[in-house]
């Protein structure tokens, strides 16, 4: 299941959906032009938020092409800016289970 597939369920609960990535601004523009994903793509310059959220992958050598690629994660942030729930995986091939995320969102 992809975030685009359940976006409406989050929005029905009054939850805004956005994606955060350290990919270039140019790539983000291309992605938004190529398809209607229906939520903003935010640029994390210098991986500042990835580090603050604790999902920066530093398991590889700094010279490696995969060094610093963040772990996939989903954060439920309250209107006052507090992270209420964090769902993160330690392998880039895996994504958090959206069923668990939806349940946590209902409890907020």
PDB file of C-alpha atoms in Angstrom:
ATOM      1  CA  UNK A   1       0.000   0.000   0.000  1.00  0.00           C
ATOM      2  CA  UNK A   2       1.279   3.447  -0.901  1.00  0.00           C
ATOM      3  CA  UNK A   3       0.692   6.735   0.868  1.00  0.00           C
ATOM      4  CA  UNK A   4      -1.151   8.080  -2.177  1.00  0.00           C
ATOM      5  CA  UNK A   5      -3.658   5.227  -1.810  1.00  0.00           C
ATOM      6  CA  UNK A   6      -4.654   6.121   1.758  1.00  0.00           C
ATOM      7  CA  UNK A   7      -4.133   9.883   1.668  1.00  0.00           C
ATOM      8  CA  UNK A   8      -7.908  10.450   1.660  1.00  0.00           C
ATOM      9  CA  UNK A   9      -8.311   8.472   4.896  1.00  0.00           C
ATOM     10  CA  UNK A  10      -5.811  10.745   6.637  1.00  0.00           C
ATOM     11  CA  UNK A  11      -7.405  13.866   5.212  1.00  0.00           C
ATOM     12  CA  UNK A  12     -10.858  12.678   6.364  1.00  0.00           C
ATOM     13  CA  UNK A  13      -9.425  12.754   9.914  1.00  0.00           C
ATOM     14  CA  UNK A  14      -8.167  16.307   9.383  1.00  0.00           C
ATOM     15  CA  UNK A  15      -4.557  15.186   8.968  1.00  0.00           C
ATOM     16  CA  UNK A  16      -2.423  16.916   6.345  1.00  0.00           C
ATOM     17  CA  UNK A  17      -0.073  14.673   4.384  1.00  0.00           C
ATOM     18  CA  UNK A  18       3.371  15.726   3.126  1.00  0.00           C
ATOM     19  CA  UNK A  19       6.559  13.925   2.135  1.00  0.00           C
ATOM     20  CA  UNK A  20      10.053  14.993   3.187  1.00  0.00           C
ATOM     21  CA  UNK A  21      13.123  14.069   1.167  1.00  0.00           C
ATOM     22  CA  UNK A  22      16.673  15.257   0.665  1.00  0.00           C
ATOM     23  CA  UNK A  23      16.396  14.788  -3.113  1.00  0.00           C
ATOM     24  CA  UNK A  24      17.124  17.885  -5.167  1.00  0.00           C
ATOM     25  CA  UNK A  25      14.464  20.551  -5.614  1.00  0.00           C
ATOM     26  CA  UNK A  26      14.642  19.929  -9.375  1.00  0.00           C
ATOM     27  CA  UNK A  27      13.834  16.235  -8.908  1.00  0.00           C
ATOM     28  CA  UNK A  28      10.934  17.084  -6.604  1.00  0.00           C
ATOM     29  CA  UNK A  29       9.509  19.433  -9.232  1.00  0.00           C
ATOM     30  CA  UNK A  30       9.807  16.694 -11.867  1.00  0.00           C
ATOM     31  CA  UNK A  31       8.034  14.171  -9.632  1.00  0.00           C
ATOM     32  CA  UNK A  32       5.175  16.584  -8.986  1.00  0.00           C
ATOM     33  CA  UNK A  33       4.884  17.372 -12.706  1.00  0.00           C
ATOM     34  CA  UNK A  34       4.978  13.693 -13.724  1.00  0.00           C
ATOM     35  CA  UNK A  35       2.113  12.575 -11.530  1.00  0.00           C
ATOM     36  CA  UNK A  36      -0.610  13.856  -9.290  1.00  0.00           C
ATOM     37  CA  UNK A  37       0.508  12.561  -5.910  1.00  0.00           C
ATOM     38  CA  UNK A  38      -1.862  14.896  -4.121  1.00  0.00           C
ATOM     39  CA  UNK A  39       0.395  16.131  -1.331  1.00  0.00           C
ATOM     40  CA  UNK A  40       3.422  18.419  -1.019  1.00  0.00           C
ATOM     41  CA  UNK A  41       6.975  17.150  -1.411  1.00  0.00           C
ATOM     42  CA  UNK A  42       9.271  18.987   0.990  1.00  0.00           C
ATOM     43  CA  UNK A  43      13.016  19.392   0.508  1.00  0.00           C
ATOM     44  CA  UNK A  44      15.216  18.644   3.532  1.00  0.00           C
ATOM     45  CA  UNK A  45      18.288  20.692   2.750  1.00  0.00           C
ATOM     46  CA  UNK A  46      21.462  19.279   4.296  1.00  0.00           C
ATOM     47  CA  UNK A  47      19.439  16.433   5.869  1.00  0.00           C
ATOM     48  CA  UNK A  48      18.687  18.654   8.863  1.00  0.00           C
ATOM     49  CA  UNK A  49      15.285  17.094   9.613  1.00  0.00           C
ATOM     50  CA  UNK A  50      16.392  13.549   8.784  1.00  0.00           C
ATOM     51  CA  UNK A  51      19.052  13.897  11.470  1.00  0.00           C
ATOM     52  CA  UNK A  52      16.691  15.545  13.966  1.00  0.00           C
ATOM     53  CA  UNK A  53      14.054  12.830  13.447  1.00  0.00           C
ATOM     54  CA  UNK A  54      16.634  10.085  13.975  1.00  0.00           C
ATOM     55  CA  UNK A  55      16.276   8.368  10.599  1.00  0.00           C
ATOM     56  CA  UNK A  56      19.668   9.160   9.047  1.00  0.00           C
ATOM     57  CA  UNK A  57      21.329   5.952   7.893  1.00  0.00           C
ATOM     58  CA  UNK A  58      25.035   6.070   8.765  1.00  0.00           C
ATOM     59  CA  UNK A  59      25.695   2.332   8.526  1.00  0.00           C
ATOM     60  CA  UNK A  60      27.770   2.755   5.367  1.00  0.00           C
ATOM     61  CA  UNK A  61      31.096   4.499   4.897  1.00  0.00           C
ATOM     62  CA  UNK A  62      30.836   8.257   4.288  1.00  0.00           C
ATOM     63  CA  UNK A  63      32.294   7.769   0.793  1.00  0.00           C
ATOM     64  CA  UNK A  64      29.624   5.247  -0.181  1.00  0.00           C
ATOM     65  CA  UNK A  65      26.887   6.311  -2.621  1.00  0.00           C
ATOM     66  CA  UNK A  66      24.272   5.119  -0.114  1.00  0.00           C
ATOM     67  CA  UNK A  67      25.730   6.825   2.950  1.00  0.00           C
ATOM     68  CA  UNK A  68      23.185   9.071   4.597  1.00  0.00           C
ATOM     69  CA  UNK A  69      20.126   7.805   2.748  1.00  0.00           C
ATOM     70  CA  UNK A  70      17.409   8.084   5.376  1.00  0.00           C
ATOM     71  CA  UNK A  71      15.453   5.169   6.710  1.00  0.00           C
ATOM     72  CA  UNK A  72      11.840   5.217   5.509  1.00  0.00           C
ATOM     73  CA  UNK A  73       9.711   6.795   8.174  1.00  0.00           C
ATOM     74  CA  UNK A  74       6.323   8.259   8.927  1.00  0.00           C
ATOM     75  CA  UNK A  75       5.772  10.842  11.632  1.00  0.00           C
ATOM     76  CA  UNK A  76       2.475  11.968  13.088  1.00  0.00           C
ATOM     77  CA  UNK A  77       2.973  15.541  14.221  1.00  0.00           C
ATOM     78  CA  UNK A  78       0.407  17.383  16.313  1.00  0.00           C
ATOM     79  CA  UNK A  79      -0.832  20.850  15.319  1.00  0.00           C
ATOM     80  CA  UNK A  80       1.481  22.308  17.971  1.00  0.00           C
ATOM     81  CA  UNK A  81       4.512  20.708  16.276  1.00  0.00           C
ATOM     82  CA  UNK A  82       5.137  17.784  18.634  1.00  0.00           C
ATOM     83  CA  UNK A  83       5.986  14.394  17.151  1.00  0.00           C
ATOM     84  CA  UNK A  84       3.328  12.104  18.628  1.00  0.00           C
ATOM     85  CA  UNK A  85       4.212   8.908  16.759  1.00  0.00           C
ATOM     86  CA  UNK A  86       7.245   7.729  14.812  1.00  0.00           C
ATOM     87  CA  UNK A  87       7.180   4.751  12.469  1.00  0.00           C
ATOM     88  CA  UNK A  88      10.537   3.954  10.887  1.00  0.00           C
ATOM     89  CA  UNK A  89      12.180   0.973   9.241  1.00  0.00           C
ATOM     90  CA  UNK A  90      15.889   0.195   9.272  1.00  0.00           C
ATOM     91  CA  UNK A  91      16.012  -1.019   5.670  1.00  0.00           C
ATOM     92  CA  UNK A  92      15.210   1.186   2.706  1.00  0.00           C
ATOM     93  CA  UNK A  93      13.363  -1.692   1.006  1.00  0.00           C
ATOM     94  CA  UNK A  94      10.697  -1.719   3.730  1.00  0.00           C
ATOM     95  CA  UNK A  95       8.032   0.824   4.557  1.00  0.00           C
ATOM     96  CA  UNK A  96       6.030   1.313   7.747  1.00  0.00           C
ATOM     97  CA  UNK A  97       2.681  -0.489   7.864  1.00  0.00           C
ATOM     98  CA  UNK A  98      -0.001   2.069   7.025  1.00  0.00           C
ATOM     99  CA  UNK A  99      -2.606   0.116   8.992  1.00  0.00           C
ATOM    100  CA  UNK A 100      -0.645   0.827  12.190  1.00  0.00           C
ATOM    101  CA  UNK A 101      -0.157   4.451  11.189  1.00  0.00           C
ATOM    102  CA  UNK A 102      -3.891   4.922  10.573  1.00  0.00           C
ATOM    103  CA  UNK A 103      -4.727   3.372  13.953  1.00  0.00           C
ATOM    104  CA  UNK A 104      -2.294   5.691  15.722  1.00  0.00           C
ATOM    105  CA  UNK A 105      -3.720   8.671  13.846  1.00  0.00           C
ATOM    106  CA  UNK A 106      -7.238   7.796  15.011  1.00  0.00           C
ATOM    107  CA  UNK A 107      -6.004   7.932  18.620  1.00  0.00           C
ATOM    108  CA  UNK A 108      -4.547  11.427  18.299  1.00  0.00           C
TER     109      UNK A 108
END
